[in-house]
Short mmCIF file of C-alpha atoms and ligand atoms in Angstrom, two decimals:
data_model
loop_
_atom_site.label_atom_id
_atom_site.label_comp_id
_atom_site.label_asym_id
_atom_site.label_seq_id
_atom_site.Cartn_x
_atom_site.Cartn_y
_atom_site.Cartn_z
CA MET G 22 24.06 -26.84 10.30
CA ARG G 23 21.62 -23.34 10.26
CA LYS G 24 21.28 -21.74 13.60
CA GLN G 25 17.82 -22.60 15.42
CA ILE G 26 15.84 -19.61 16.55
CA VAL G 27 12.55 -19.02 18.95
CA ALA G 28 11.88 -14.71 19.33
CA GLY G 29 9.63 -13.56 21.70
CA ASN G 30 7.95 -10.04 20.08
CA TRP G 31 6.78 -9.03 24.07
CA LYS G 32 5.60 -5.79 22.04
CA MET G 33 4.29 -3.15 24.58
CA ASN G 34 3.34 -5.99 27.06
CA LYS G 35 4.30 -6.53 30.53
CA ASN G 36 4.98 -4.41 33.16
CA ILE G 37 8.43 -4.24 35.22
CA GLN G 38 6.84 -6.61 37.54
CA GLN G 39 5.08 -8.72 35.33
CA ALA G 40 8.07 -8.32 32.58
CA LYS G 41 10.13 -10.05 35.23
CA GLU G 42 7.73 -13.32 36.18
CA LEU G 43 7.25 -14.68 33.18
CA CYS G 44 10.97 -13.82 32.07
CA ASN G 45 11.68 -15.96 36.04
CA SER G 46 8.88 -18.47 34.94
CA ILE G 47 10.42 -19.31 30.93
CA LEU G 48 13.83 -19.72 33.66
CA ASN G 49 12.37 -21.78 35.52
CA GLN G 50 10.96 -24.14 32.36
CA LEU G 51 14.00 -23.72 29.89
CA GLU G 52 15.57 -27.14 29.16
CA ALA G 53 18.79 -27.00 27.81
CA SER G 54 18.91 -27.21 23.65
CA ASN G 55 20.95 -26.02 20.82
CA LYS G 56 18.41 -23.45 20.22
CA GLU G 57 19.30 -19.95 20.38
CA VAL G 58 16.21 -18.90 22.36
CA ILE G 59 15.44 -14.13 21.83
CA LEU G 60 13.41 -12.74 23.97
CA ALA G 61 12.28 -8.96 22.29
CA VAL G 62 11.26 -7.27 25.76
CA PRO G 63 10.04 -3.16 26.08
CA PHE G 64 13.59 -0.56 26.30
CA THR G 65 12.26 -0.09 29.72
CA HIS G 66 12.74 -3.61 31.10
CA PHE G 67 16.95 -4.24 29.21
CA THR G 68 18.46 -3.40 32.80
CA VAL G 69 16.48 -5.06 35.50
CA LEU G 70 15.74 -8.29 32.86
CA ALA G 71 19.41 -8.46 31.32
CA GLU G 72 20.48 -9.34 35.13
CA LEU G 73 17.68 -12.37 35.41
CA LEU G 74 19.07 -13.75 32.29
CA LYS G 75 22.89 -13.17 32.59
CA ASP G 76 24.01 -16.99 33.49
CA SER G 77 21.47 -18.10 31.13
CA GLU G 78 22.02 -18.40 27.67
CA ILE G 79 19.02 -15.96 26.48
CA LYS G 80 19.14 -13.36 24.54
CA LEU G 81 17.70 -10.57 24.82
CA ALA G 82 16.65 -8.23 21.49
CA ALA G 83 15.12 -4.76 20.36
CA GLN G 84 11.60 -4.25 18.59
CA ASN G 85 13.65 -1.29 16.48
CA CYS G 86 16.12 1.60 16.74
CA HIS G 87 16.82 4.93 15.37
CA TYR G 88 18.84 5.40 12.40
CA GLU G 89 21.47 8.05 13.55
CA LEU G 90 23.80 7.11 16.26
CA SER G 91 23.07 10.05 18.87
CA GLY G 92 21.74 13.64 18.26
CA SER G 93 17.91 15.46 18.74
CA TYR G 94 15.88 12.64 18.04
CA THR G 95 13.36 13.55 21.74
CA GLY G 96 12.30 10.04 22.69
CA GLU G 97 13.83 7.89 20.29
CA ILE G 98 17.08 5.40 21.61
CA SER G 99 19.56 4.74 19.71
CA ALA G 100 21.40 0.21 18.82
CA SER G 101 24.98 1.88 20.46
CA MET G 102 22.74 2.31 23.53
CA PHE G 103 21.44 -1.45 23.31
CA ALA G 104 24.54 -2.09 22.65
CA SER G 105 25.87 -0.67 25.78
CA LEU G 106 23.82 -2.62 27.88
CA GLY G 107 24.95 -6.18 26.05
CA VAL G 108 21.19 -6.40 24.14
CA ASP G 109 22.51 -8.70 20.85
CA TYR G 110 19.71 -7.65 18.71
CA VAL G 111 17.11 -5.23 16.96
CA ILE G 112 13.69 -6.79 15.31
CA LEU G 113 13.41 -4.43 11.46
CA GLY G 114 11.23 -3.63 10.03
CA HIS G 115 8.18 -5.52 12.02
CA SER G 116 4.55 -4.52 10.60
CA GLU G 117 3.31 -3.10 12.60
CA ARG G 118 5.70 -0.41 12.58
CA ARG G 119 5.56 -0.15 9.22
CA GLU G 120 1.60 0.17 9.00
CA TYR G 121 1.88 2.95 12.48
CA ASN G 122 5.08 4.46 11.72
CA LYS G 123 5.34 4.93 8.21
CA GLU G 124 8.92 3.40 7.98
CA ASP G 125 9.53 2.79 4.75
CA ASN G 126 12.33 -0.07 3.10
CA ASP G 127 14.57 2.94 2.66
CA LEU G 128 14.82 4.52 5.75
CA LEU G 129 14.59 0.50 7.58
CA ARG G 130 17.76 0.35 5.16
CA LYS G 131 20.13 3.15 7.26
CA LYS G 132 18.44 1.58 10.42
CA VAL G 133 20.40 -1.58 9.35
CA ASP G 134 23.00 -0.74 8.65
CA THR G 135 23.34 1.75 11.69
CA ALA G 136 22.63 -1.10 14.03
CA LEU G 137 25.15 -3.64 12.14
CA SER G 138 27.75 -1.30 13.04
CA GLN G 139 26.72 -1.25 16.64
CA ASN G 140 27.44 -5.11 16.55
CA LEU G 141 23.81 -5.75 16.33
CA LYS G 142 22.39 -8.94 14.92
CA VAL G 143 19.01 -8.11 12.68
CA ILE G 144 16.49 -9.62 12.48
CA TYR G 145 14.53 -8.37 9.43
CA CYS G 146 10.89 -9.03 9.20
CA CYS G 147 9.39 -8.67 6.39
CA GLY G 148 6.01 -9.65 5.16
CA GLU G 149 3.15 -8.94 2.27
CA THR G 150 0.04 -8.36 3.47
CA HIS G 151 -3.81 -9.86 1.92
CA ASN G 152 -4.02 -8.02 -0.91
CA GLU G 153 -0.71 -8.64 -2.02
CA ARG G 154 -1.16 -12.24 -1.89
CA SER G 155 -4.47 -12.67 -3.09
CA LEU G 156 -3.36 -10.43 -6.73
CA GLY G 157 -0.80 -13.11 -6.90
CA VAL G 158 2.13 -10.22 -6.30
CA HIS G 159 3.62 -11.49 -2.91
CA PHE G 160 5.92 -13.55 -3.60
CA ASP G 161 8.17 -9.81 -5.55
CA PHE G 162 6.33 -8.71 -3.17
CA VAL G 163 8.34 -10.02 -0.19
CA ALA G 164 11.56 -10.45 -2.98
CA LYS G 165 11.69 -6.23 -2.87
CA GLN G 166 10.78 -5.77 0.70
CA ILE G 167 14.94 -7.94 1.01
CA ILE G 168 16.27 -7.05 -1.76
CA LYS G 169 16.26 -2.64 -0.95
CA VAL G 170 16.95 -3.32 2.60
CA VAL G 171 19.38 -5.82 2.89
CA PHE G 172 21.25 -6.36 -0.81
CA HIS G 173 23.30 -2.86 -0.10
CA LEU G 174 25.36 -5.55 2.06
CA ASN G 175 28.47 -7.38 1.55
CA ALA G 176 28.84 -11.20 2.09
CA GLN G 177 30.58 -10.89 6.02
CA GLN G 178 27.30 -8.11 6.84
CA MET G 179 24.70 -10.83 5.19
CA LYS G 180 25.71 -13.43 8.51
CA ASN G 181 24.28 -11.18 10.87
CA ILE G 182 21.01 -10.61 9.84
CA ILE G 183 18.18 -13.20 10.01
CA ILE G 184 15.03 -12.62 8.23
CA ALA G 185 11.48 -13.37 9.47
CA TYR G 186 8.94 -14.08 7.29
CA GLU G 187 5.82 -12.48 8.59
CA PRO G 188 2.47 -12.45 6.85
CA VAL G 189 0.11 -9.52 7.41
CA TRP G 190 -2.33 -11.57 6.90
CA ALA G 191 -2.01 -13.36 10.01
CA ILE G 192 0.20 -11.39 12.53
CA GLY G 193 -2.49 -11.68 15.93
CA THR G 194 -5.20 -12.44 14.03
CA GLY G 195 -5.08 -16.27 15.01
CA GLU G 196 -5.36 -17.10 10.68
CA THR G 197 -1.34 -18.84 10.04
CA ALA G 198 0.02 -19.21 7.27
CA THR G 199 -0.45 -23.29 6.37
CA SER G 200 3.35 -25.32 6.77
CA PHE G 201 2.64 -24.63 2.62
CA GLN G 202 2.22 -22.21 2.63
CA ALA G 203 5.63 -20.75 4.89
CA GLN G 204 7.78 -23.75 3.30
CA GLU G 205 6.87 -22.09 -0.15
CA MET G 206 7.59 -18.85 0.74
CA HIS G 207 11.35 -19.40 2.42
CA ILE G 208 12.60 -20.89 -0.42
CA HIS G 209 11.56 -18.31 -2.74
CA ILE G 210 13.00 -15.74 0.70
CA ARG G 211 16.30 -18.17 0.20
CA SER G 212 16.93 -18.51 -3.32
CA VAL G 213 16.02 -14.28 -3.65
CA ILE G 214 18.69 -14.53 -1.11
CA ALA G 215 21.03 -17.34 -3.12
CA SER G 216 21.18 -15.45 -6.77
CA LYS G 217 23.08 -12.35 -4.79
CA TYR G 218 25.53 -14.39 -2.53
CA GLY G 219 25.34 -17.32 -3.84
CA VAL G 220 23.84 -20.73 -1.60
CA ASP G 221 25.95 -21.49 1.42
CA ILE G 222 25.35 -18.08 2.29
CA ALA G 223 21.72 -18.58 1.77
CA ASN G 224 21.46 -22.23 2.92
CA ALA G 225 23.09 -20.84 6.16
CA ILE G 226 20.63 -17.61 6.56
CA SER G 227 17.44 -18.25 9.42
CA ILE G 228 14.49 -17.86 8.12
CA LEU G 229 11.37 -17.24 10.50
CA TYR G 230 8.60 -17.78 10.58
CA GLY G 231 6.20 -15.43 12.72
CA GLY G 232 2.22 -14.97 12.82
CA SER G 233 -0.52 -16.82 14.84
CA CYS G 234 2.72 -19.31 15.84
CA LYS G 235 1.44 -21.45 18.84
CA PRO G 236 2.22 -24.40 20.46
CA SER G 237 -0.66 -26.40 17.93
CA ASN G 238 1.14 -25.13 14.95
CA ALA G 239 4.66 -25.03 15.99
CA GLN G 240 5.24 -28.24 15.18
CA GLU G 241 4.11 -28.54 11.84
CA LEU G 242 5.52 -25.23 11.32
CA PHE G 243 9.26 -26.49 12.15
CA SER G 244 9.00 -29.23 10.61
CA GLN G 245 9.76 -27.73 7.48
CA SER G 246 13.24 -27.76 6.12
CA ASP G 247 13.21 -23.88 5.20
CA ILE G 248 11.57 -22.38 8.12
CA ASP G 249 14.31 -22.52 10.85
CA GLY G 250 11.79 -21.41 13.78
CA GLY G 251 9.64 -18.95 14.55
CA LEU G 252 8.98 -15.02 15.78
CA ILE G 253 6.33 -14.80 18.08
CA GLY G 254 4.43 -12.79 19.78
CA GLY G 255 0.75 -13.16 21.65
CA ALA G 256 1.52 -16.85 22.33
CA SER G 257 5.14 -15.28 23.78
CA LEU G 258 3.29 -13.96 26.52
CA ASN G 259 2.65 -17.56 27.87
CA ALA G 260 5.55 -19.08 29.58
CA ASP G 261 4.39 -22.25 28.80
CA ASP G 262 2.99 -21.90 25.69
CA PHE G 263 6.71 -20.15 24.50
CA ILE G 264 8.90 -22.83 26.13
CA SER G 265 6.40 -25.76 24.51
CA ILE G 266 7.39 -23.80 21.09
CA ILE G 267 10.58 -23.60 22.03
CA LYS G 268 10.41 -28.01 22.38
CA ALA G 269 8.52 -27.91 19.14
P1 PGA Y 30 1.13 -13.29 16.39
O1 PGA Y 30 2.20 -12.20 16.50
O2 PGA Y 30 2.27 -13.79 17.30
O3 PGA Y 30 0.85 -12.38 17.36
O4 PGA Y 30 0.92 -13.08 15.00
C1 PGA Y 30 3.73 -12.02 15.19
C2 PGA Y 30 4.41 -10.51 14.89
O5 PGA Y 30 3.87 -9.58 15.17
O6 PGA Y 30 6.06 -10.48 15.19
#
């Protein structure tokens, strides 16, 4: 059985008061389930939210980390710092960081290694733009993002990777991939992983969908056999919406 995961990516939203409120309201409504619930919150909020979440099953994720563990990198935060705060996951390769911070596959590969060296699990994002999809190269494009960034890992390390397929054209746009388009890409991703690591490992890896996932479409998306949950942006900022996505 693959782990079912719903991760909220708060991005650069919510001050600490709002974050506590949102967190408490998620805690109040969350029912016990076998799903892994993760909150990727701003760095500044970890200590306070970790205290609020300490008796719950909810895990914290960082939204990025540096490729070095320490050093003269003004303004940066390292994977070892997150690990020392009890953070379990880090999101790497989000399309917003690829676009605005010019993070490429070579850099992301280093970040993956650094994160894993600190026992963080990596939620690795991949996904094509409208342009690649219209050219019909989206399957190859996504395969390359995966091969270049995680295919140097050994089988044991691969178990700490979660893939999030996030078509760039669907992020924050209100335009969602159809469940068919998402499932088709998830099957492709799983087969790419199987070609290197074998079917057992490929079948054990959770592949999340992200991109305008909301209460109204979550059930349809999550009912697909290769979609193991979601990486939720906008809808994770509202407790009712986030909870109803978890229930889906
Ligand atoms: P969205 O963002 O749900 O607001 O489209 C998803 C993401 O960026 O992870």
